[in-house]
PDB file of C-alpha atoms in Angstrom:
ATOM      1  CA  UNK A   1      29.863  23.799 -35.307  1.00  0.00           C
ATOM      2  CA  UNK A   2      30.662  23.949 -31.579  1.00  0.00           C
ATOM      3  CA  UNK A   3      27.228  25.478 -30.866  1.00  0.00           C
ATOM      4  CA  UNK A   4      25.504  22.630 -32.687  1.00  0.00           C
ATOM      5  CA  UNK A   5      27.454  20.003 -30.783  1.00  0.00           C
ATOM      6  CA  UNK A   6      26.572  21.630 -27.459  1.00  0.00           C
ATOM      7  CA  UNK A   7      22.913  21.902 -28.495  1.00  0.00           C
ATOM      8  CA  UNK A   8      22.830  18.236 -29.576  1.00  0.00           C
ATOM      9  CA  UNK A   9      24.437  17.197 -26.282  1.00  0.00           C
ATOM     10  CA  UNK A  10      21.892  19.215 -24.290  1.00  0.00           C
ATOM     11  CA  UNK A  11      18.998  17.694 -26.232  1.00  0.00           C
ATOM     12  CA  UNK A  12      20.365  14.195 -25.631  1.00  0.00           C
ATOM     13  CA  UNK A  13      20.553  14.885 -21.905  1.00  0.00           C
ATOM     14  CA  UNK A  14      17.137  16.518 -21.825  1.00  0.00           C
ATOM     15  CA  UNK A  15      14.809  14.586 -19.603  1.00  0.00           C
ATOM     16  CA  UNK A  16      17.599  12.580 -18.002  1.00  0.00           C
ATOM     17  CA  UNK A  17      15.396  11.367 -15.116  1.00  0.00           C
ATOM     18  CA  UNK A  18      12.565  10.671 -17.564  1.00  0.00           C
ATOM     19  CA  UNK A  19      14.861   8.360 -19.491  1.00  0.00           C
ATOM     20  CA  UNK A  20      16.728   6.736 -16.609  1.00  0.00           C
ATOM     21  CA  UNK A  21      14.054   6.594 -13.877  1.00  0.00           C
ATOM     22  CA  UNK A  22      10.793   6.689 -15.829  1.00  0.00           C
ATOM     23  CA  UNK A  23       7.490   8.343 -15.007  1.00  0.00           C
ATOM     24  CA  UNK A  24       6.059   5.536 -12.857  1.00  0.00           C
ATOM     25  CA  UNK A  25       7.240   3.963  -9.626  1.00  0.00           C
ATOM     26  CA  UNK A  26       6.437   0.871  -7.578  1.00  0.00           C
ATOM     27  CA  UNK A  27       5.542   1.687  -3.969  1.00  0.00           C
ATOM     28  CA  UNK A  28       5.221  -1.016  -1.293  1.00  0.00           C
ATOM     29  CA  UNK A  29       2.551  -0.538   1.390  1.00  0.00           C
ATOM     30  CA  UNK A  30       2.502  -2.260   4.776  1.00  0.00           C
ATOM     31  CA  UNK A  31       0.273  -2.141   7.844  1.00  0.00           C
ATOM     32  CA  UNK A  32       2.609  -3.551  10.529  1.00  0.00           C
ATOM     33  CA  UNK A  33       0.937  -6.235  12.615  1.00  0.00           C
ATOM     34  CA  UNK A  34      -2.231  -6.061  10.515  1.00  0.00           C
ATOM     35  CA  UNK A  35      -1.787  -8.144   7.341  1.00  0.00           C
ATOM     36  CA  UNK A  36      -4.721  -8.295   4.952  1.00  0.00           C
ATOM     37  CA  UNK A  37      -5.822  -4.669   5.310  1.00  0.00           C
ATOM     38  CA  UNK A  38      -7.455  -3.140   2.227  1.00  0.00           C
ATOM     39  CA  UNK A  39      -5.826   0.154   1.269  1.00  0.00           C
ATOM     40  CA  UNK A  40      -6.911   2.823  -1.199  1.00  0.00           C
ATOM     41  CA  UNK A  41      -4.557   5.476  -2.562  1.00  0.00           C
ATOM     42  CA  UNK A  42      -6.187   8.565  -4.094  1.00  0.00           C
ATOM     43  CA  UNK A  43      -4.192   9.502  -7.215  1.00  0.00           C
ATOM     44  CA  UNK A  44      -4.770  12.143  -9.864  1.00  0.00           C
ATOM     45  CA  UNK A  45      -5.844   9.379 -12.249  1.00  0.00           C
ATOM     46  CA  UNK A  46      -8.277   7.840  -9.744  1.00  0.00           C
ATOM     47  CA  UNK A  47      -8.204   5.524  -6.721  1.00  0.00           C
ATOM     48  CA  UNK A  48      -5.706   2.632  -6.635  1.00  0.00           C
ATOM     49  CA  UNK A  49      -6.304  -0.299  -4.302  1.00  0.00           C
ATOM     50  CA  UNK A  50      -4.214  -3.068  -2.784  1.00  0.00           C
ATOM     51  CA  UNK A  51      -4.171  -5.550   0.101  1.00  0.00           C
ATOM     52  CA  UNK A  52      -1.274  -5.372   2.579  1.00  0.00           C
ATOM     53  CA  UNK A  53       1.463  -6.245   2.479  1.00  0.00           C
ATOM     54  CA  UNK A  54       1.495  -5.354  -1.184  1.00  0.00           C
ATOM     55  CA  UNK A  55       2.712  -2.955  -3.812  1.00  0.00           C
ATOM     56  CA  UNK A  56       1.235  -0.711  -6.455  1.00  0.00           C
ATOM     57  CA  UNK A  57       2.620   1.120  -9.496  1.00  0.00           C
ATOM     58  CA  UNK A  58       1.967   4.869  -9.275  1.00  0.00           C
ATOM     59  CA  UNK A  59       2.445   7.655 -11.786  1.00  0.00           C
ATOM     60  CA  UNK A  60       5.045  10.041 -10.411  1.00  0.00           C
ATOM     61  CA  UNK A  61       3.766  13.483  -9.475  1.00  0.00           C
ATOM     62  CA  UNK A  62       4.469  16.435  -7.240  1.00  0.00           C
ATOM     63  CA  UNK A  63       1.372  16.032  -5.063  1.00  0.00           C
ATOM     64  CA  UNK A  64       1.339  14.008  -1.856  1.00  0.00           C
ATOM     65  CA  UNK A  65      -1.159  11.145  -2.092  1.00  0.00           C
ATOM     66  CA  UNK A  66      -3.663  10.299   0.661  1.00  0.00           C
ATOM     67  CA  UNK A  67      -3.945   6.635   1.648  1.00  0.00           C
ATOM     68  CA  UNK A  68      -6.601   4.919   3.791  1.00  0.00           C
ATOM     69  CA  UNK A  69      -6.503   1.334   5.052  1.00  0.00           C
ATOM     70  CA  UNK A  70      -9.377  -0.640   6.550  1.00  0.00           C
ATOM     71  CA  UNK A  71      -9.786  -4.026   8.186  1.00  0.00           C
ATOM     72  CA  UNK A  72     -12.514  -5.450  10.353  1.00  0.00           C
ATOM     73  CA  UNK A  73     -11.954  -4.840  14.075  1.00  0.00           C
ATOM     74  CA  UNK A  74      -9.302  -2.134  13.427  1.00  0.00           C
ATOM     75  CA  UNK A  75      -9.591   1.632  13.347  1.00  0.00           C
ATOM     76  CA  UNK A  76      -9.203   3.360   9.996  1.00  0.00           C
ATOM     77  CA  UNK A  77      -5.522   3.842   9.111  1.00  0.00           C
ATOM     78  CA  UNK A  78      -4.867   7.172   7.386  1.00  0.00           C
ATOM     79  CA  UNK A  79      -1.594   8.587   6.060  1.00  0.00           C
ATOM     80  CA  UNK A  80      -0.036  10.631   3.237  1.00  0.00           C
ATOM     81  CA  UNK A  81       2.512   9.431   0.696  1.00  0.00           C
ATOM     82  CA  UNK A  82       4.910  12.359   0.288  1.00  0.00           C
ATOM     83  CA  UNK A  83       6.522  13.344  -3.007  1.00  0.00           C
ATOM     84  CA  UNK A  84      10.147  14.466  -3.043  1.00  0.00           C
ATOM     85  CA  UNK A  85      12.542  15.633  -5.744  1.00  0.00           C
ATOM     86  CA  UNK A  86      14.404  12.874  -7.582  1.00  0.00           C
ATOM     87  CA  UNK A  87      18.188  13.081  -7.258  1.00  0.00           C
ATOM     88  CA  UNK A  88      18.517  13.088 -11.061  1.00  0.00           C
ATOM     89  CA  UNK A  89      17.164  16.651 -11.062  1.00  0.00           C
ATOM     90  CA  UNK A  90      20.593  17.901 -10.007  1.00  0.00           C
ATOM     91  CA  UNK A  91      22.111  16.237 -13.061  1.00  0.00           C
ATOM     92  CA  UNK A  92      19.606  17.997 -15.268  1.00  0.00           C
ATOM     93  CA  UNK A  93      20.484  21.363 -13.825  1.00  0.00           C
ATOM     94  CA  UNK A  94      24.199  20.742 -14.408  1.00  0.00           C
ATOM     95  CA  UNK A  95      24.092  18.895 -17.720  1.00  0.00           C
ATOM     96  CA  UNK A  96      20.684  19.216 -19.320  1.00  0.00           C
ATOM     97  CA  UNK A  97      19.915  22.740 -18.323  1.00  0.00           C
ATOM     98  CA  UNK A  98      16.461  24.200 -18.395  1.00  0.00           C
ATOM     99  CA  UNK A  99      15.301  21.909 -21.205  1.00  0.00           C
ATOM    100  CA  UNK A 100      16.040  18.706 -19.284  1.00  0.00           C
ATOM    101  CA  UNK A 101      14.611  20.096 -16.088  1.00  0.00           C
ATOM    102  CA  UNK A 102      11.466  21.160 -17.940  1.00  0.00           C
ATOM    103  CA  UNK A 103      11.004  17.734 -19.546  1.00  0.00           C
ATOM    104  CA  UNK A 104      11.379  15.957 -16.207  1.00  0.00           C
ATOM    105  CA  UNK A 105       9.062  18.387 -14.436  1.00  0.00           C
ATOM    106  CA  UNK A 106       6.377  18.013 -17.116  1.00  0.00           C
ATOM    107  CA  UNK A 107       6.567  14.206 -17.130  1.00  0.00           C
ATOM    108  CA  UNK A 108       6.675  13.861 -13.337  1.00  0.00           C
ATOM    109  CA  UNK A 109      10.039  12.085 -13.468  1.00  0.00           C
ATOM    110  CA  UNK A 110      11.570  14.812 -11.322  1.00  0.00           C
ATOM    111  CA  UNK A 111       9.492  13.494  -8.388  1.00  0.00           C
ATOM    112  CA  UNK A 112       9.851  10.356  -6.266  1.00  0.00           C
ATOM    113  CA  UNK A 113       7.612   8.667  -3.721  1.00  0.00           C
ATOM    114  CA  UNK A 114       9.121   6.594  -0.879  1.00  0.00           C
ATOM    115  CA  UNK A 115       9.761   2.958  -1.805  1.00  0.00           C
ATOM    116  CA  UNK A 116       7.899   1.779   1.325  1.00  0.00           C
ATOM    117  CA  UNK A 117       4.923   3.356   3.059  1.00  0.00           C
ATOM    118  CA  UNK A 118       3.671   2.112   6.432  1.00  0.00           C
ATOM    119  CA  UNK A 119       0.182   2.880   7.710  1.00  0.00           C
ATOM    120  CA  UNK A 120      -0.492   2.444  11.421  1.00  0.00           C
ATOM    121  CA  UNK A 121      -3.701   0.708  12.458  1.00  0.00           C
ATOM    122  CA  UNK A 122      -4.909   0.021  15.992  1.00  0.00           C
ATOM    123  CA  UNK A 123      -7.365  -2.615  17.213  1.00  0.00           C
ATOM    124  CA  UNK A 124     -10.919  -1.397  17.823  1.00  0.00           C
ATOM    125  CA  UNK A 125     -11.611  -2.080  21.531  1.00  0.00           C
ATOM    126  CA  UNK A 126     -15.352  -2.308  20.855  1.00  0.00           C
ATOM    127  CA  UNK A 127     -14.985  -5.151  18.387  1.00  0.00           C
ATOM    128  CA  UNK A 128     -14.622  -8.844  19.164  1.00  0.00           C
ATOM    129  CA  UNK A 129     -11.166  -9.819  18.012  1.00  0.00           C
ATOM    130  CA  UNK A 130     -12.202 -13.289  16.894  1.00  0.00           C
ATOM    131  CA  UNK A 131     -15.503 -14.324  15.392  1.00  0.00           C
ATOM    132  CA  UNK A 132     -17.649 -16.175  17.864  1.00  0.00           C
ATOM    133  CA  UNK A 133     -18.014 -19.833  17.168  1.00  0.00           C
ATOM    134  CA  UNK A 134     -21.153 -21.685  18.140  1.00  0.00           C
ATOM    135  CA  UNK A 135     -20.637 -23.620  21.325  1.00  0.00           C
ATOM    136  CA  UNK A 136     -20.927 -27.343  21.194  1.00  0.00           C
ATOM    137  CA  UNK A 137     -23.401 -28.892  23.537  1.00  0.00           C
ATOM    138  CA  UNK A 138     -21.738 -30.463  26.538  1.00  0.00           C
ATOM    139  CA  UNK A 139     -21.390 -34.199  26.104  1.00  0.00           C
ATOM    140  CA  UNK A 140     -24.235 -36.024  27.726  1.00  0.00           C
ATOM    141  CA  UNK A 141     -23.534 -39.044  29.918  1.00  0.00           C
ATOM    142  CA  UNK A 142     -24.684 -42.326  28.405  1.00  0.00           C
ATOM    143  CA  UNK A 143     -28.241 -43.192  29.260  1.00  0.00           C
ATOM    144  CA  UNK A 144     -28.549 -45.216  32.415  1.00  0.00           C
ATOM    145  CA  UNK A 145     -29.646 -48.778  31.969  1.00  0.00           C
ATOM    146  CA  UNK A 146     -32.650 -49.401  34.116  1.00  0.00           C
ATOM    147  CA  UNK A 147     -32.359 -52.462  36.282  1.00  0.00           C
ATOM    148  CA  UNK A 148     -34.996 -55.117  35.750  1.00  0.00           C
ATOM    149  CA  UNK A 149     -38.061 -54.571  37.831  1.00  0.00           C
ATOM    150  CA  UNK A 150     -37.859 -56.253  41.218  1.00  0.00           C
ATOM    151  CA  UNK A 151     -40.679 -58.205  42.724  1.00  0.00           C
ATOM    152  CA  UNK A 152     -42.912 -58.336  39.756  1.00  0.00           C
ATOM    153  CA  UNK A 153     -43.658 -62.021  39.650  1.00  0.00           C
ATOM    154  CA  UNK A 154     -46.703 -63.192  37.868  1.00  0.00           C
TER     155      UNK A 154
END
C-alpha cells in the first residue's frame, strides 16, 4: 500500500512546472529611446512580430531566440533572448523525480525566458532625422500702389 501511495504522490507532482508555470510565457520587448520599432522574434513555430514597447506570448523552449528590430533612420537592432532553467525544476528533482523532470523537459516548462528584453538601436548618421517639409514661400510685400500719373493733362 505504501508503494502505491508514493507512486500516486509522484504522479501528482509530475510536471510540477508544467502545471504551475505553464508552457508559454509573456515576454516584454523594449528599444530604449526608440519607441515604435518593429521587432521580429524567430521561434521554432515561426516568426513572431511586435511593435515596441510591447509584449508577445512565446512557447517556452531550451533554445535562445534571435530578435531583430528595425525603424527608419536607425541601425538594425539585433539580440538574442536567452533561455534559462525554471526554478521549479529543483522541486521536480526533489519531489517529482525523473517523471516530473521528464514531463517538464518535454513540454518546455522547465525553461524560462527573461520577462523583459531590451534591444539597443542607434541613429543612422546618414539618414535625416526628421522628414523634410516643403518650405513655404516667403511672404511677399503688398503690391505698391502706383501714384497717379503727374503732368498728364489733356
